[in-house]
């Protein structure tokens, strides 16, 4: 898997994966806005330049806020999610960032497990943070303290 900066022309392929992988997907405009805002956004491609996954990271002073991470459903459970997380950790340490934070749905045990295994800790809960099928759902706020690696 190779990392490439996400480009506007990648968004259609990214949104197709986003819709296939998420119950509440980001829209084309959400990704466009992130690129316009200069958020760090990468796609991860296979040998034939097909997108396997992507991530969007907002740098806020010396923190990385992981806004989106996704692996194409047919490519899941092969270690790519973990590779993408490791890429974000490397980017953050190489840029002297001190903390990576993210929110994850309480019901998304799979992603939580991936973050815990990668070294994230549960920091707090944001009550009723996400829209859900019935009402709202809590977000678990998770973080990785990179000062530890400095
Ligand atoms: C979460 C996601 C990125 C994981 O990607 P992936 O490529 O399948 O993950 P990996 O194969 O690297 O697995 C990493 C770890 O995740 C966990 N995991 C992955 N698939 C799992 C499953 N089906 N059930 C339980 N845990 C699972 C495991 O802990 C795994 O580590 P292990 O295999 O050493 O036990 C992917 O499922 C996805 O895109 N989901 C939809 C979008 C999403 O939920 N994003 C996160 C929003 S916060």
CSV table of C-alpha atoms and ligand atoms in Angstrom, one decimal:
chain,number,residue,atom,x,y,z
A,1,UNK,CA,0.0,0.0,0.0
A,2,UNK,CA,1.3,3.4,-1.0
A,3,UNK,CA,0.2,6.7,0.5
A,4,UNK,CA,-0.7,9.6,-1.8
A,5,UNK,CA,-1.9,13.1,-0.9
A,6,UNK,CA,-5.7,13.0,-1.6
A,7,UNK,CA,-6.6,15.1,-4.6
A,8,UNK,CA,-9.9,16.5,-5.7
A,9,UNK,CA,-10.1,14.0,-8.5
A,10,UNK,CA,-9.9,11.1,-5.9
A,11,UNK,CA,-13.0,12.3,-4.1
A,12,UNK,CA,-15.5,10.4,-6.2
A,13,UNK,CA,-13.7,7.1,-5.6
A,14,UNK,CA,-13.3,7.9,-1.9
A,15,UNK,CA,-17.0,8.7,-1.5
A,16,UNK,CA,-18.0,5.4,-3.1
A,17,UNK,CA,-15.9,3.6,-0.4
A,18,UNK,CA,-17.2,6.0,2.3
A,19,UNK,CA,-20.8,5.2,1.4
A,20,UNK,CA,-20.1,1.4,1.2
A,21,UNK,CA,-18.3,1.3,4.6
A,22,UNK,CA,-20.3,3.7,6.8
A,23,UNK,CA,-23.9,4.1,7.9
A,24,UNK,CA,-23.5,7.8,8.2
A,25,UNK,CA,-21.0,8.6,5.4
A,26,UNK,CA,-19.3,12.0,4.7
A,27,UNK,CA,-20.5,13.7,1.5
A,28,UNK,CA,-18.4,14.7,-1.5
A,29,UNK,CA,-18.6,18.3,-0.1
A,30,UNK,CA,-17.2,17.2,3.3
A,31,UNK,CA,-14.1,15.8,1.7
A,32,UNK,CA,-13.8,18.9,-0.7
A,33,UNK,CA,-14.0,21.2,2.4
A,34,UNK,CA,-11.3,19.3,4.1
A,35,UNK,CA,-9.0,19.6,1.1
A,36,UNK,CA,-9.8,23.3,0.8
A,37,UNK,CA,-9.0,23.8,4.5
A,38,UNK,CA,-5.6,22.1,4.0
A,39,UNK,CA,-6.3,19.2,6.3
A,40,UNK,CA,-3.8,16.4,5.8
A,41,UNK,CA,-5.7,13.9,3.7
A,42,UNK,CA,-4.2,10.7,2.2
A,43,UNK,CA,-5.4,7.9,0.0
A,44,UNK,CA,-3.7,4.5,0.2
A,45,UNK,CA,-3.5,2.7,-3.1
A,46,UNK,CA,-2.6,-0.8,-4.3
A,47,UNK,CA,-0.1,-1.6,-7.1
A,48,UNK,CA,-2.8,-0.7,-9.7
A,49,UNK,CA,-3.5,2.7,-8.0
A,50,UNK,CA,-6.9,1.5,-6.7
A,51,UNK,CA,-7.8,3.2,-3.4
A,52,UNK,CA,-7.9,0.7,-0.5
A,53,UNK,CA,-8.4,3.3,2.2
A,54,UNK,CA,-8.0,6.9,3.2
A,55,UNK,CA,-7.6,9.2,6.2
A,56,UNK,CA,-8.2,12.9,7.0
A,57,UNK,CA,-6.3,14.6,9.8
A,58,UNK,CA,-6.7,18.1,11.0
A,59,UNK,CA,-3.6,19.6,12.6
A,60,UNK,CA,-4.5,21.9,15.5
A,61,UNK,CA,-1.4,23.6,16.8
A,62,UNK,CA,0.7,20.6,18.0
A,63,UNK,CA,-2.2,18.1,18.0
A,64,UNK,CA,-3.5,15.8,15.2
A,65,UNK,CA,-7.3,15.3,15.1
A,66,UNK,CA,-8.0,12.2,13.2
A,67,UNK,CA,-11.3,13.1,11.5
A,68,UNK,CA,-11.8,10.1,9.2
A,69,UNK,CA,-10.2,6.7,8.6
A,70,UNK,CA,-11.7,4.0,6.4
A,71,UNK,CA,-10.7,0.9,4.5
A,72,UNK,CA,-12.7,-0.4,1.5
A,73,UNK,CA,-15.0,-3.2,2.8
A,74,UNK,CA,-13.5,-5.8,0.5
A,75,UNK,CA,-10.0,-5.0,1.8
A,76,UNK,CA,-10.9,-4.9,5.5
A,77,UNK,CA,-9.4,-7.3,8.1
A,78,UNK,CA,-6.1,-7.6,6.3
A,79,UNK,CA,-4.2,-5.1,8.4
A,80,UNK,CA,-4.6,-2.1,6.2
A,81,UNK,CA,-6.5,-0.1,8.9
A,82,UNK,CA,-3.6,-0.6,11.3
A,83,UNK,CA,-1.1,0.4,8.6
A,84,UNK,CA,-3.0,3.7,8.0
A,85,UNK,CA,-3.0,4.4,11.8
A,86,UNK,CA,0.7,3.7,11.9
A,87,UNK,CA,1.2,6.2,9.0
A,88,UNK,CA,-0.7,8.9,10.9
A,89,UNK,CA,1.4,8.1,14.0
A,90,UNK,CA,4.6,8.4,12.0
A,91,UNK,CA,3.5,11.6,10.3
A,92,UNK,CA,2.6,13.1,13.8
A,93,UNK,CA,5.9,12.1,15.4
A,94,UNK,CA,7.9,13.4,12.4
A,95,UNK,CA,6.1,16.7,12.7
A,96,UNK,CA,6.7,17.0,16.5
A,97,UNK,CA,3.0,16.7,17.3
A,98,UNK,CA,2.3,15.8,20.9
A,99,UNK,CA,-1.1,14.2,20.8
A,100,UNK,CA,-3.4,12.4,18.4
A,101,UNK,CA,-7.1,12.5,19.3
A,102,UNK,CA,-10.2,11.0,17.6
A,103,UNK,CA,-13.8,10.3,18.3
A,104,UNK,CA,-15.4,6.9,17.7
A,105,UNK,CA,-19.0,5.7,18.0
A,106,UNK,CA,-19.6,3.7,21.2
A,107,UNK,CA,-21.0,0.9,19.0
A,108,UNK,CA,-17.9,0.7,16.7
A,109,UNK,CA,-16.1,-1.9,18.7
A,110,UNK,CA,-14.0,-2.9,15.7
A,111,UNK,CA,-12.5,0.5,15.3
A,112,UNK,CA,-12.0,0.9,19.1
A,113,UNK,CA,-10.2,-2.4,19.2
A,114,UNK,CA,-7.9,-1.2,16.4
A,115,UNK,CA,-7.1,2.0,18.2
A,116,UNK,CA,-6.4,0.3,21.5
A,117,UNK,CA,-4.1,-2.2,19.9
A,118,UNK,CA,-2.3,0.7,18.2
A,119,UNK,CA,-1.7,2.3,21.6
A,120,UNK,CA,-4.6,4.7,22.0
A,121,UNK,CA,-6.3,5.2,25.3
A,122,UNK,CA,-9.9,6.0,26.1
A,123,UNK,CA,-10.0,9.7,27.4
A,124,UNK,CA,-13.6,10.5,27.9
A,125,UNK,CA,-17.1,10.2,26.5
A,126,UNK,CA,-19.0,12.9,24.5
A,127,UNK,CA,-22.7,12.1,25.2
A,128,UNK,CA,-25.1,12.0,22.3
A,129,UNK,CA,-22.4,13.2,19.9
A,130,UNK,CA,-23.4,11.4,16.7
A,131,UNK,CA,-26.8,11.0,15.0
A,132,UNK,CA,-27.9,7.4,15.2
A,133,UNK,CA,-30.7,5.2,13.7
A,134,UNK,CA,-32.7,5.9,16.8
A,135,UNK,CA,-31.9,9.2,18.5
A,136,UNK,CA,-28.2,9.9,19.2
A,137,UNK,CA,-25.1,7.9,20.1
A,138,UNK,CA,-22.2,8.6,22.4
A,139,UNK,CA,-18.7,9.2,21.1
A,140,UNK,CA,-15.7,7.7,22.9
A,141,UNK,CA,-12.8,10.2,22.8
A,142,UNK,CA,-9.5,8.4,22.4
A,143,UNK,CA,-6.0,9.8,22.4
A,144,UNK,CA,-2.4,8.9,22.0
A,145,UNK,CA,0.2,10.9,23.9
A,146,UNK,CA,3.2,11.2,21.6
A,147,UNK,CA,5.3,13.1,24.1
A,148,UNK,CA,5.9,9.6,25.3
A,149,UNK,CA,7.9,8.8,22.1
A,150,UNK,CA,9.8,12.1,22.1
B,1,LIG,C1,-12.1,0.3,11.4
B,1,LIG,C2,-11.5,0.0,10.1
B,1,LIG,C3,-10.7,1.2,9.5
B,1,LIG,C4,-10.5,-1.2,10.4
B,1,LIG,O1,-9.8,-1.5,9.2
B,1,LIG,P1,-9.2,-2.9,8.8
B,1,LIG,O2,-8.3,-2.8,7.7
B,1,LIG,O3,-10.4,-3.9,8.7
B,1,LIG,O4,-8.4,-3.2,10.2
B,1,LIG,P2,-7.2,-4.2,10.3
B,1,LIG,O5,-7.3,-5.4,9.4
B,1,LIG,O6,-5.9,-3.4,10.3
B,1,LIG,O7,-7.4,-4.6,11.8
B,1,LIG,C5,-6.9,-3.9,12.9
B,1,LIG,C6,-7.5,-4.3,14.2
B,1,LIG,O8,-8.9,-4.0,14.1
B,1,LIG,C7,-9.6,-5.0,14.8
B,1,LIG,N1,-10.6,-5.5,13.9
B,1,LIG,C8,-10.5,-5.5,12.5
B,1,LIG,N2,-11.6,-6.1,12.0
B,1,LIG,C9,-12.3,-6.6,13.0
B,1,LIG,C10,-13.5,-7.3,13.2
B,1,LIG,N3,-14.3,-7.6,12.1
B,1,LIG,N4,-14.0,-7.6,14.4
B,1,LIG,C11,-13.3,-7.2,15.5
B,1,LIG,N5,-12.1,-6.5,15.4
B,1,LIG,C12,-11.7,-6.2,14.2
B,1,LIG,C13,-8.7,-5.9,15.3
B,1,LIG,O9,-8.2,-5.5,16.6
B,1,LIG,C14,-7.5,-5.8,14.4
B,1,LIG,O10,-6.3,-6.2,14.9
B,1,LIG,P3,-6.0,-7.8,15.0
B,1,LIG,O11,-6.3,-8.4,13.6
B,1,LIG,O12,-4.5,-7.8,15.3
B,1,LIG,O13,-6.8,-8.4,16.1
B,1,LIG,C15,-12.5,-0.6,9.0
B,1,LIG,O14,-13.2,-1.6,9.6
B,1,LIG,C16,-13.4,0.5,8.5
B,1,LIG,O15,-13.1,1.2,7.5
B,1,LIG,N6,-14.6,0.6,9.1
B,1,LIG,C17,-15.6,1.6,8.6
B,1,LIG,C18,-15.2,3.0,8.9
B,1,LIG,C19,-14.9,3.2,10.4
B,1,LIG,O16,-15.5,2.6,11.3
B,1,LIG,N7,-13.9,4.0,10.7
B,1,LIG,C20,-13.5,4.4,12.0
B,1,LIG,C21,-14.3,5.5,12.5
B,1,LIG,S1,-13.7,6.1,14.1
